[in-house]
Amino acid sequence: MTKLLVVATSNPGKLREMQAYLADSGWELTLKPEELDVEETGETFVANACLKASEVAKATGNWAIADDSGLAVDALNGAPGVYSARYGQTDAERIARLLRELGDEVSRQAQFVCAVAVASPDGAIALQSEGVCRGEILTATRGDGGFGYDPIFYVPEKQLTFAQMTPEEKKSISHRGKALKALIPQLVAVLSFES
Ligand code: IMP
């Protein structure tokens, strides 16, 4: 039996991505109602994911899943972190600001982080996971795939930026891919327990 899992986003692209990652989980994923907006007031990725999952579950009376992600640069003490999406108006502005703030710093290690939370219909957090992908910030963009900070995020083990990878390659090593993969057995277990 499938069960509805409301994704705490109004972005159809994010829904499609989650559907692809969780295709083997047995759950039927759907978008949250457009008018239901949850502000990301948390100070950590985990806090924001839990907040969004919990609010959407309570408001819809269904199980809900939410993620929160961003880029944390070591030499900037973890910035932009939870402010990754609010670091500028456009992807180009966000990248330009990050490169400006890093300047000619030689230590360019960084990590993408993704926290995922699943809440039961009463809003209680039932499952959580986190995925991390380490890499380096280049001094200029390379590649034109992906989105966000992808063109400046270089993964040494692949010798490619996220923007130079195929979606499959990125999925296999990305923060989001790792966080969602870790959740599949737990989602399967909840489904068998619930039905
Ligand atoms: P949110 O998780 O939808 O709140 O978005 C977090 C922000 O972090 C995005 O708007 C991007 O700027 C950045 N981000 C998160 N994941 C990625 C990624 O895989 N590639 C590039 N940028 C990302």
JSON list of C-alpha atoms and ligand atoms in Angstrom, two decimals:
[
{"chain": "A", "resi": 1, "resn": "MET", "atom": "CA", "xyz": [0.00, 0.00, 0.00]},
{"chain": "A", "resi": 2, "resn": "THR", "atom": "CA", "xyz": [1.32, 3.49, -0.81]},
{"chain": "A", "resi": 3, "resn": "LYS", "atom": "CA", "xyz": [0.94, 6.39, 1.56]},
{"chain": "A", "resi": 4, "resn": "LEU", "atom": "CA", "xyz": [0.99, 10.11, 0.88]},
{"chain": "A", "resi": 5, "resn": "LEU", "atom": "CA", "xyz": [4.14, 12.06, 1.78]},
{"chain": "A", "resi": 6, "resn": "VAL", "atom": "CA", "xyz": [3.75, 15.82, 1.36]},
{"chain": "A", "resi": 7, "resn": "VAL", "atom": "CA", "xyz": [6.96, 17.54, 0.27]},
{"chain": "A", "resi": 8, "resn": "ALA", "atom": "CA", "xyz": [7.38, 20.89, 2.06]},
{"chain": "A", "resi": 9, "resn": "THR", "atom": "CA", "xyz": [8.13, 22.85, -1.10]},
{"chain": "A", "resi": 10, "resn": "SER", "atom": "CA", "xyz": [6.12, 24.59, -3.80]},
{"chain": "A", "resi": 11, "resn": "ASN", "atom": "CA", "xyz": [8.93, 24.05, -6.29]},
{"chain": "A", "resi": 12, "resn": "PRO", "atom": "CA", "xyz": [7.91, 21.31, -8.81]},
{"chain": "A", "resi": 13, "resn": "GLY", "atom": "CA", "xyz": [11.61, 20.80, -9.68]},
{"chain": "A", "resi": 14, "resn": "LYS", "atom": "CA", "xyz": [12.40, 19.88, -6.08]},
{"chain": "A", "resi": 15, "resn": "LEU", "atom": "CA", "xyz": [9.38, 17.52, -6.00]},
{"chain": "A", "resi": 16, "resn": "ARG", "atom": "CA", "xyz": [10.61, 15.75, -9.16]},
{"chain": "A", "resi": 17, "resn": "GLU", "atom": "CA", "xyz": [14.11, 15.45, -7.71]},
{"chain": "A", "resi": 18, "resn": "MET", "atom": "CA", "xyz": [12.80, 13.98, -4.45]},
{"chain": "A", "resi": 19, "resn": "GLN", "atom": "CA", "xyz": [10.52, 11.60, -6.38]},
{"chain": "A", "resi": 20, "resn": "ALA", "atom": "CA", "xyz": [13.54, 10.33, -8.30]},
{"chain": "A", "resi": 21, "resn": "TYR", "atom": "CA", "xyz": [15.65, 9.89, -5.14]},
{"chain": "A", "resi": 22, "resn": "LEU", "atom": "CA", "xyz": [12.84, 8.19, -3.17]},
{"chain": "A", "resi": 23, "resn": "ALA", "atom": "CA", "xyz": [11.35, 6.13, -6.02]},
{"chain": "A", "resi": 24, "resn": "ASP", "atom": "CA", "xyz": [12.10, 2.91, -4.11]},
{"chain": "A", "resi": 25, "resn": "SER", "atom": "CA", "xyz": [10.62, 4.08, -0.80]},
{"chain": "A", "resi": 26, "resn": "GLY", "atom": "CA", "xyz": [7.01, 3.03, -1.55]},
{"chain": "A", "resi": 27, "resn": "TRP", "atom": "CA", "xyz": [5.62, 6.49, -0.67]},
{"chain": "A", "resi": 28, "resn": "GLU", "atom": "CA", "xyz": [3.61, 8.71, -3.02]},
{"chain": "A", "resi": 29, "resn": "LEU", "atom": "CA", "xyz": [5.16, 12.19, -2.96]},
{"chain": "A", "resi": 30, "resn": "THR", "atom": "CA", "xyz": [3.08, 15.31, -3.56]},
{"chain": "A", "resi": 31, "resn": "LEU", "atom": "CA", "xyz": [3.57, 19.12, -3.36]},
{"chain": "A", "resi": 32, "resn": "LYS", "atom": "CA", "xyz": [2.43, 21.08, -0.31]},
{"chain": "A", "resi": 33, "resn": "PRO", "atom": "CA", "xyz": [-0.52, 23.47, -0.78]},
{"chain": "A", "resi": 34, "resn": "GLU", "atom": "CA", "xyz": [0.72, 26.70, -2.46]},
{"chain": "A", "resi": 35, "resn": "GLU", "atom": "CA", "xyz": [-0.71, 29.02, 0.23]},
{"chain": "A", "resi": 36, "resn": "LEU", "atom": "CA", "xyz": [1.05, 27.20, 3.07]},
{"chain": "A", "resi": 37, "resn": "ASP", "atom": "CA", "xyz": [4.33, 29.03, 3.65]},
{"chain": "A", "resi": 38, "resn": "VAL", "atom": "CA", "xyz": [6.76, 28.22, 6.46]},
{"chain": "A", "resi": 39, "resn": "GLU", "atom": "CA", "xyz": [9.47, 30.76, 7.26]},
{"chain": "A", "resi": 40, "resn": "GLU", "atom": "CA", "xyz": [12.99, 29.34, 7.69]},
{"chain": "A", "resi": 41, "resn": "THR", "atom": "CA", "xyz": [13.73, 30.92, 11.08]},
{"chain": "A", "resi": 42, "resn": "GLY", "atom": "CA", "xyz": [16.09, 28.18, 12.35]},
{"chain": "A", "resi": 43, "resn": "GLU", "atom": "CA", "xyz": [19.81, 28.70, 12.88]},
{"chain": "A", "resi": 44, "resn": "THR", "atom": "CA", "xyz": [20.80, 25.25, 11.59]},
{"chain": "A", "resi": 45, "resn": "PHE", "atom": "CA", "xyz": [19.88, 23.14, 8.56]},
{"chain": "A", "resi": 46, "resn": "VAL", "atom": "CA", "xyz": [18.37, 20.49, 10.85]},
{"chain": "A", "resi": 47, "resn": "ALA", "atom": "CA", "xyz": [16.22, 23.04, 12.71]},
{"chain": "A", "resi": 48, "resn": "ASN", "atom": "CA", "xyz": [14.84, 24.43, 9.44]},
{"chain": "A", "resi": 49, "resn": "ALA", "atom": "CA", "xyz": [14.11, 20.98, 7.97]},
{"chain": "A", "resi": 50, "resn": "CYS", "atom": "CA", "xyz": [12.29, 19.94, 11.18]},
{"chain": "A", "resi": 51, "resn": "LEU", "atom": "CA", "xyz": [10.33, 23.20, 11.31]},
{"chain": "A", "resi": 52, "resn": "LYS", "atom": "CA", "xyz": [9.11, 22.86, 7.71]},
{"chain": "A", "resi": 53, "resn": "ALA", "atom": "CA", "xyz": [8.26, 19.13, 7.96]},
{"chain": "A", "resi": 54, "resn": "SER", "atom": "CA", "xyz": [6.39, 19.60, 11.23]},
{"chain": "A", "resi": 55, "resn": "GLU", "atom": "CA", "xyz": [4.33, 22.62, 10.13]},
{"chain": "A", "resi": 56, "resn": "VAL", "atom": "CA", "xyz": [3.36, 21.07, 6.78]},
{"chain": "A", "resi": 57, "resn": "ALA", "atom": "CA", "xyz": [2.38, 17.76, 8.46]},
{"chain": "A", "resi": 58, "resn": "LYS", "atom": "CA", "xyz": [0.16, 19.52, 11.02]},
{"chain": "A", "resi": 59, "resn": "ALA", "atom": "CA", "xyz": [-1.46, 21.79, 8.42]},
{"chain": "A", "resi": 60, "resn": "THR", "atom": "CA", "xyz": [-2.23, 18.98, 5.95]},
{"chain": "A", "resi": 61, "resn": "GLY", "atom": "CA", "xyz": [-2.85, 16.09, 8.37]},
{"chain": "A", "resi": 62, "resn": "ASN", "atom": "CA", "xyz": [-0.43, 13.93, 6.36]},
{"chain": "A", "resi": 63, "resn": "TRP", "atom": "CA", "xyz": [3.12, 12.69, 6.73]},
{"chain": "A", "resi": 64, "resn": "ALA", "atom": "CA", "xyz": [5.50, 15.39, 5.44]},
{"chain": "A", "resi": 65, "resn": "ILE", "atom": "CA", "xyz": [9.15, 15.60, 4.35]},
{"chain": "A", "resi": 66, "resn": "ALA", "atom": "CA", "xyz": [11.35, 18.71, 4.21]},
{"chain": "A", "resi": 67, "resn": "ASP", "atom": "CA", "xyz": [14.96, 19.43, 3.41]},
{"chain": "A", "resi": 68, "resn": "ASP", "atom": "CA", "xyz": [17.21, 22.37, 4.06]},
{"chain": "A", "resi": 69, "resn": "SER", "atom": "CA", "xyz": [20.57, 22.74, 2.44]},
{"chain": "A", "resi": 70, "resn": "GLY", "atom": "CA", "xyz": [23.38, 25.13, 1.77]},
{"chain": "A", "resi": 71, "resn": "LEU", "atom": "CA", "xyz": [27.07, 25.73, 1.34]},
{"chain": "A", "resi": 72, "resn": "ALA", "atom": "CA", "xyz": [29.39, 26.18, 4.33]},
{"chain": "A", "resi": 73, "resn": "VAL", "atom": "CA", "xyz": [32.87, 27.59, 3.61]},
{"chain": "A", "resi": 74, "resn": "ASP", "atom": "CA", "xyz": [35.54, 26.78, 6.22]},
{"chain": "A", "resi": 75, "resn": "ALA", "atom": "CA", "xyz": [37.50, 30.05, 5.88]},
{"chain": "A", "resi": 76, "resn": "LEU", "atom": "CA", "xyz": [34.26, 32.05, 6.26]},
{"chain": "A", "resi": 77, "resn": "ASN", "atom": "CA", "xyz": [33.36, 30.24, 9.50]},
{"chain": "A", "resi": 78, "resn": "GLY", "atom": "CA", "xyz": [30.63, 28.26, 7.79]},
{"chain": "A", "resi": 79, "resn": "ALA", "atom": "CA", "xyz": [29.06, 31.14, 5.81]},
{"chain": "A", "resi": 80, "resn": "PRO", "atom": "CA", "xyz": [26.82, 31.44, 3.87]},
{"chain": "A", "resi": 81, "resn": "GLY", "atom": "CA", "xyz": [25.36, 28.34, 5.63]},
{"chain": "A", "resi": 82, "resn": "VAL", "atom": "CA", "xyz": [21.63, 28.60, 6.33]},
{"chain": "A", "resi": 83, "resn": "TYR", "atom": "CA", "xyz": [21.70, 31.95, 4.50]},
{"chain": "A", "resi": 84, "resn": "SER", "atom": "CA", "xyz": [22.89, 30.36, 1.21]},
{"chain": "A", "resi": 85, "resn": "ALA", "atom": "CA", "xyz": [19.65, 31.14, -0.63]},
{"chain": "A", "resi": 86, "resn": "ARG", "atom": "CA", "xyz": [19.52, 34.69, 0.80]},
{"chain": "A", "resi": 87, "resn": "TYR", "atom": "CA", "xyz": [23.17, 35.61, 0.06]},
{"chain": "A", "resi": 88, "resn": "GLY", "atom": "CA", "xyz": [22.18, 37.58, -3.06]},
{"chain": "A", "resi": 89, "resn": "GLN", "atom": "CA", "xyz": [19.27, 38.09, -5.45]},
{"chain": "A", "resi": 90, "resn": "THR", "atom": "CA", "xyz": [20.41, 35.70, -8.19]},
{"chain": "A", "resi": 91, "resn": "ASP", "atom": "CA", "xyz": [22.77, 32.71, -8.49]},
{"chain": "A", "resi": 92, "resn": "ALA", "atom": "CA", "xyz": [25.29, 34.99, -10.27]},
{"chain": "A", "resi": 93, "resn": "GLU", "atom": "CA", "xyz": [25.15, 37.56, -7.44]},
{"chain": "A", "resi": 94, "resn": "ARG", "atom": "CA", "xyz": [25.49, 34.89, -4.76]},
{"chain": "A", "resi": 95, "resn": "ILE", "atom": "CA", "xyz": [28.55, 33.40, -6.50]},
{"chain": "A", "resi": 96, "resn": "ALA", "atom": "CA", "xyz": [30.11, 36.86, -7.02]},
{"chain": "A", "resi": 97, "resn": "ARG", "atom": "CA", "xyz": [29.63, 37.73, -3.34]},
{"chain": "A", "resi": 98, "resn": "LEU", "atom": "CA", "xyz": [31.15, 34.46, -2.17]},
{"chain": "A", "resi": 99, "resn": "LEU", "atom": "CA", "xyz": [34.21, 34.87, -4.43]},
{"chain": "A", "resi": 100, "resn": "ARG", "atom": "CA", "xyz": [34.60, 38.50, -3.25]},
{"chain": "A", "resi": 101, "resn": "GLU", "atom": "CA", "xyz": [34.44, 37.53, 0.43]},
{"chain": "A", "resi": 102, "resn": "LEU", "atom": "CA", "xyz": [36.91, 34.67, 0.00]},
{"chain": "A", "resi": 103, "resn": "GLY", "atom": "CA", "xyz": [39.27, 36.93, -2.01]},
{"chain": "A", "resi": 104, "resn": "ASP", "atom": "CA", "xyz": [42.66, 35.30, -2.51]},
{"chain": "A", "resi": 105, "resn": "GLU", "atom": "CA", "xyz": [42.38, 33.11, 0.59]},
{"chain": "A", "resi": 106, "resn": "VAL", "atom": "CA", "xyz": [44.38, 29.94, -0.06]},
{"chain": "A", "resi": 107, "resn": "SER", "atom": "CA", "xyz": [42.34, 27.69, 2.22]},
{"chain": "A", "resi": 108, "resn": "ARG", "atom": "CA", "xyz": [39.24, 27.12, 0.06]},
{"chain": "A", "resi": 109, "resn": "GLN", "atom": "CA", "xyz": [37.71, 23.99, 1.64]},
{"chain": "A", "resi": 110, "resn": "ALA", "atom": "CA", "xyz": [33.94, 23.94, 1.87]},
{"chain": "A", "resi": 111, "resn": "GLN", "atom": "CA", "xyz": [31.04, 21.56, 2.22]},
{"chain": "A", "resi": 112, "resn": "PHE", "atom": "CA", "xyz": [27.50, 21.30, 0.97]},
{"chain": "A", "resi": 113, "resn": "VAL", "atom": "CA", "xyz": [25.18, 20.13, 3.73]},
{"chain": "A", "resi": 114, "resn": "CYS", "atom": "CA", "xyz": [21.63, 18.80, 3.44]},
{"chain": "A", "resi": 115, "resn": "ALA", "atom": "CA", "xyz": [19.37, 17.99, 6.37]},
{"chain": "A", "resi": 116, "resn": "VAL", "atom": "CA", "xyz": [16.14, 16.06, 5.81]},
{"chain": "A", "resi": 117, "resn": "ALA", "atom": "CA", "xyz": [13.30, 15.58, 8.30]},
{"chain": "A", "resi": 118, "resn": "VAL", "atom": "CA", "xyz": [10.09, 13.55, 8.13]},
{"chain": "A", "resi": 119, "resn": "ALA", "atom": "CA", "xyz": [7.14, 14.39, 10.40]},
{"chain": "A", "resi": 120, "resn": "SER", "atom": "CA", "xyz": [4.09, 12.29, 11.24]},
{"chain": "A", "resi": 121, "resn": "PRO", "atom": "CA", "xyz": [0.61, 13.87, 10.82]},
{"chain": "A", "resi": 122, "resn": "ASP", "atom": "CA", "xyz": [0.65, 15.24, 14.41]},
{"chain": "A", "resi": 123, "resn": "GLY", "atom": "CA", "xyz": [3.82, 17.21, 13.61]},
{"chain": "A", "resi": 124, "resn": "ALA", "atom": "CA", "xyz": [6.22, 15.01, 15.59]},
{"chain": "A", "resi": 125, "resn": "ILE", "atom": "CA", "xyz": [9.60, 14.45, 13.93]},
{"chain": "A", "resi": 126, "resn": "ALA", "atom": "CA", "xyz": [9.80, 10.74, 13.09]},
{"chain": "A", "resi": 127, "resn": "LEU", "atom": "CA", "xyz": [12.95, 10.55, 10.95]},
{"chain": "A", "resi": 128, "resn": "GLN", "atom": "CA", "xyz": [16.02, 12.69, 10.31]},
{"chain": "A", "resi": 129, "resn": "SER", "atom": "CA", "xyz": [19.15, 12.42, 8.23]},
{"chain": "A", "resi": 130, "resn": "GLU", "atom": "CA", "xyz": [22.03, 14.58, 7.09]},
{"chain": "A", "resi": 131, "resn": "GLY", "atom": "CA", "xyz": [24.36, 14.35, 4.09]},
{"chain": "A", "resi": 132, "resn": "VAL", "atom": "CA", "xyz": [27.64, 16.19, 3.52]},
{"chain": "A", "resi": 133, "resn": "CYS", "atom": "CA", "xyz": [29.77, 16.61, 0.40]},
{"chain": "A", "resi": 134, "resn": "ARG", "atom": "CA", "xyz": [33.24, 18.16, 0.83]},
{"chain": "A", "resi": 135, "resn": "GLY", "atom": "CA", "xyz": [34.97, 20.12, -1.89]},
{"chain": "A", "resi": 136, "resn": "GLU", "atom": "CA", "xyz": [36.81, 23.35, -2.73]},
{"chain": "A", "resi": 137, "resn": "ILE", "atom": "CA", "xyz": [35.73, 26.78, -3.92]},
{"chain": "A", "resi": 138, "resn": "LEU", "atom": "CA", "xyz": [37.37, 27.67, -7.25]},
{"chain": "A", "resi": 139, "resn": "THR", "atom": "CA", "xyz": [38.40, 31.26, -8.09]},
{"chain": "A", "resi": 140, "resn": "ALA", "atom": "CA", "xyz": [36.17, 31.30, -11.22]},
{"chain": "A", "resi": 141, "resn": "THR", "atom": "CA", "xyz": [33.17, 29.35, -12.49]},
{"chain": "A", "resi": 142, "resn": "ARG", "atom": "CA", "xyz": [33.61, 26.08, -14.40]},
{"chain": "A", "resi": 143, "resn": "GLY", "atom": "CA", "xyz": [30.79, 24.22, -16.18]},
{"chain": "A", "resi": 144, "resn": "ASP", "atom": "CA", "xyz": [27.23, 25.25, -16.85]},
{"chain": "A", "resi": 145, "resn": "GLY", "atom": "CA", "xyz": [25.02, 22.46, -15.50]},
{"chain": "A", "resi": 146, "resn": "GLY", "atom": "CA", "xyz": [23.23, 22.32, -12.16]},
{"chain": "A", "resi": 147, "resn": "PHE", "atom": "CA", "xyz": [22.14, 25.36, -10.18]},
{"chain": "A", "resi": 148, "resn": "GLY", "atom": "CA", "xyz": [23.14, 27.66, -7.33]},
{"chain": "A", "resi": 149, "resn": "TYR", "atom": "CA", "xyz": [26.80, 27.47, -6.33]},
{"chain": "A", "resi": 150, "resn": "ASP", "atom": "CA", "xyz": [27.48, 24.40, -8.53]},
{"chain": "A", "resi": 151, "resn": "PRO", "atom": "CA", "xyz": [29.90, 26.14, -10.99]},
{"chain": "A", "resi": 152, "resn": "ILE", "atom": "CA", "xyz": [32.39, 27.10, -8.22]},
{"chain": "A", "resi": 153, "resn": "PHE", "atom": "CA", "xyz": [32.16, 23.89, -6.15]},
{"chain": "A", "resi": 154, "resn": "TYR", "atom": "CA", "xyz": [34.98, 21.53, -7.17]},
{"chain": "A", "resi": 155, "resn": "VAL", "atom": "CA", "xyz": [35.10, 17.93, -5.96]},
{"chain": "A", "resi": 156, "resn": "PRO", "atom": "CA", "xyz": [38.77, 16.74, -6.03]},
{"chain": "A", "resi": 157, "resn": "GLU", "atom": "CA", "xyz": [37.95, 13.00, -6.08]},
{"chain": "A", "resi": 158, "resn": "LYS", "atom": "CA", "xyz": [35.99, 13.51, -9.34]},
{"chain": "A", "resi": 159, "resn": "GLN", "atom": "CA", "xyz": [38.18, 16.35, -10.68]},
{"chain": "A", "resi": 160, "resn": "LEU", "atom": "CA", "xyz": [34.97, 18.13, -11.68]},
{"chain": "A", "resi": 161, "resn": "THR", "atom": "CA", "xyz": [32.71, 20.88, -10.35]},
{"chain": "A", "resi": 162, "resn": "PHE", "atom": "CA", "xyz": [29.09, 20.01, -9.56]},
{"chain": "A", "resi": 163, "resn": "ALA", "atom": "CA", "xyz": [28.21, 22.03, -12.69]},
{"chain": "A", "resi": 164, "resn": "GLN", "atom": "CA", "xyz": [30.37, 19.72, -14.86]},
{"chain": "A", "resi": 165, "resn": "MET", "atom": "CA", "xyz": [28.78, 16.51, -13.57]},
{"chain": "A", "resi": 166, "resn": "THR", "atom": "CA", "xyz": [25.85, 14.64, -15.07]},
{"chain": "A", "resi": 167, "resn": "PRO", "atom": "CA", "xyz": [22.78, 14.62, -12.79]},
{"chain": "A", "resi": 168, "resn": "GLU", "atom": "CA", "xyz": [23.53, 10.93, -12.05]},
{"chain": "A", "resi": 169, "resn": "GLU", "atom": "CA", "xyz": [27.13, 11.68, -11.05]},
{"chain": "A", "resi": 170, "resn": "LYS", "atom": "CA", "xyz": [26.05, 14.54, -8.81]},
{"chain": "A", "resi": 171, "resn": "LYS", "atom": "CA", "xyz": [23.28, 12.45, -7.24]},
{"chain": "A", "resi": 172, "resn": "SER", "atom": "CA", "xyz": [25.74, 9.68, -6.31]},
{"chain": "A", "resi": 173, "resn": "ILE", "atom": "CA", "xyz": [28.01, 11.95, -4.23]},
{"chain": "A", "resi": 174, "resn": "SER", "atom": "CA", "xyz": [25.93, 15.02, -3.36]},
{"chain": "A", "resi": 175, "resn": "HIS", "atom": "CA", "xyz": [24.83, 16.08, 0.12]},
{"chain": "A", "resi": 176, "resn": "ARG", "atom": "CA", "xyz": [21.15, 15.71, -0.91]},
{"chain": "A", "resi": 177, "resn": "GLY", "atom": "CA", "xyz": [21.72, 12.30, -2.53]},
{"chain": "A", "resi": 178, "resn": "LYS", "atom": "CA", "xyz": [23.44, 10.99, 0.61]},
{"chain": "A", "resi": 179, "resn": "ALA", "atom": "CA", "xyz": [20.81, 12.39, 3.01]},
{"chain": "A", "resi": 180, "resn": "LEU", "atom": "CA", "xyz": [17.88, 10.98, 1.03]},
{"chain": "A", "resi": 181, "resn": "LYS", "atom": "CA", "xyz": [19.54, 7.60, 0.38]},
{"chain": "A", "resi": 182, "resn": "ALA", "atom": "CA", "xyz": [20.07, 7.15, 4.12]},
{"chain": "A", "resi": 183, "resn": "LEU", "atom": "CA", "xyz": [16.37, 7.74, 4.68]},
{"chain": "A", "resi": 184, "resn": "ILE", "atom": "CA", "xyz": [14.99, 5.08, 2.29]},
{"chain": "A", "resi": 185, "resn": "PRO", "atom": "CA", "xyz": [15.22, 2.05, 4.64]},
{"chain": "A", "resi": 186, "resn": "GLN", "atom": "CA", "xyz": [13.62, 4.09, 7.41]},
{"chain": "A", "resi": 187, "resn": "LEU", "atom": "CA", "xyz": [10.78, 5.26, 5.15]},
{"chain": "A", "resi": 188, "resn": "VAL", "atom": "CA", "xyz": [10.18, 1.65, 4.06]},
{"chain": "A", "resi": 189, "resn": "ALA", "atom": "CA", "xyz": [10.08, 0.59, 7.72]},
{"chain": "A", "resi": 190, "resn": "VAL", "atom": "CA", "xyz": [7.53, 3.28, 8.65]},
{"chain": "A", "resi": 191, "resn": "LEU", "atom": "CA", "xyz": [5.34, 2.24, 5.73]},
{"chain": "A", "resi": 192, "resn": "SER", "atom": "CA", "xyz": [5.30, -1.42, 6.77]},
{"chain": "A", "resi": 193, "resn": "PHE", "atom": "CA", "xyz": [4.64, -0.46, 10.40]},
{"chain": "A", "resi": 194, "resn": "GLU", "atom": "CA", "xyz": [1.77, 1.86, 9.43]},
{"chain": "A", "resi": 195, "resn": "SER", "atom": "CA", "xyz": [-0.09, -0.46, 7.03]},
{"chain": "B", "resi": 1, "resn": "IMP", "atom": "P1", "xyz": [17.04, 25.43, 0.19]},
{"chain": "B", "resi": 1, "resn": "IMP", "atom": "O1", "xyz": [17.58, 24.14, 0.74]},
{"chain": "B", "resi": 1, "resn": "IMP", "atom": "O2", "xyz": [15.99, 25.21, -0.85]},
{"chain": "B", "resi": 1, "resn": "IMP", "atom": "O3", "xyz": [16.65, 26.38, 1.29]},
{"chain": "B", "resi": 1, "resn": "IMP", "atom": "O4", "xyz": [18.19, 26.16, -0.63]},
{"chain": "B", "resi": 1, "resn": "IMP", "atom": "C1", "xyz": [19.46, 26.35, -0.16]},
{"chain": "B", "resi": 1, "resn": "IMP", "atom": "C2", "xyz": [20.36, 27.14, -1.10]},
{"chain": "B", "resi": 1, "resn": "IMP", "atom": "O5", "xyz": [21.64, 26.54, -0.99]},
{"chain": "B", "resi": 1, "resn": "IMP", "atom": "C3", "xyz": [20.00, 27.12, -2.58]},
{"chain": "B", "resi": 1, "resn": "IMP", "atom": "O6", "xyz": [19.24, 28.21, -2.97]},
{"chain": "B", "resi": 1, "resn": "IMP", "atom": "C4", "xyz": [21.38, 27.18, -3.23]},
{"chain": "B", "resi": 1, "resn": "IMP", "atom": "O7", "xyz": [21.82, 28.51, -3.30]},
{"chain": "B", "resi": 1, "resn": "IMP", "atom": "C5", "xyz": [22.26, 26.43, -2.24]},
{"chain": "B", "resi": 1, "resn": "IMP", "atom": "N1", "xyz": [22.35, 25.00, -2.61]},
{"chain": "B", "resi": 1, "resn": "IMP", "atom": "C6", "xyz": [21.81, 23.95, -1.93]},
{"chain": "B", "resi": 1, "resn": "IMP", "atom": "N2", "xyz": [22.11, 22.80, -2.55]},
{"chain": "B", "resi": 1, "resn": "IMP", "atom": "C7", "xyz": [22.84, 23.13, -3.64]},
{"chain": "B", "resi": 1, "resn": "IMP", "atom": "C8", "xyz": [23.44, 22.35, -4.69]},
{"chain": "B", "resi": 1, "resn": "IMP", "atom": "O8", "xyz": [23.35, 21.13, -4.77]},
{"chain": "B", "resi": 1, "resn": "IMP", "atom": "N3", "xyz": [24.12, 23.07, -5.62]},
{"chain": "B", "resi": 1, "resn": "IMP", "atom": "C9", "xyz": [24.25, 24.42, -5.58]},
{"chain": "B", "resi": 1, "resn": "IMP", "atom": "N4", "xyz": [23.70, 25.18, -4.65]},
{"chain": "B", "resi": 1, "resn": "IMP", "atom": "C10", "xyz": [22.99, 24.55, -3.67]}
]
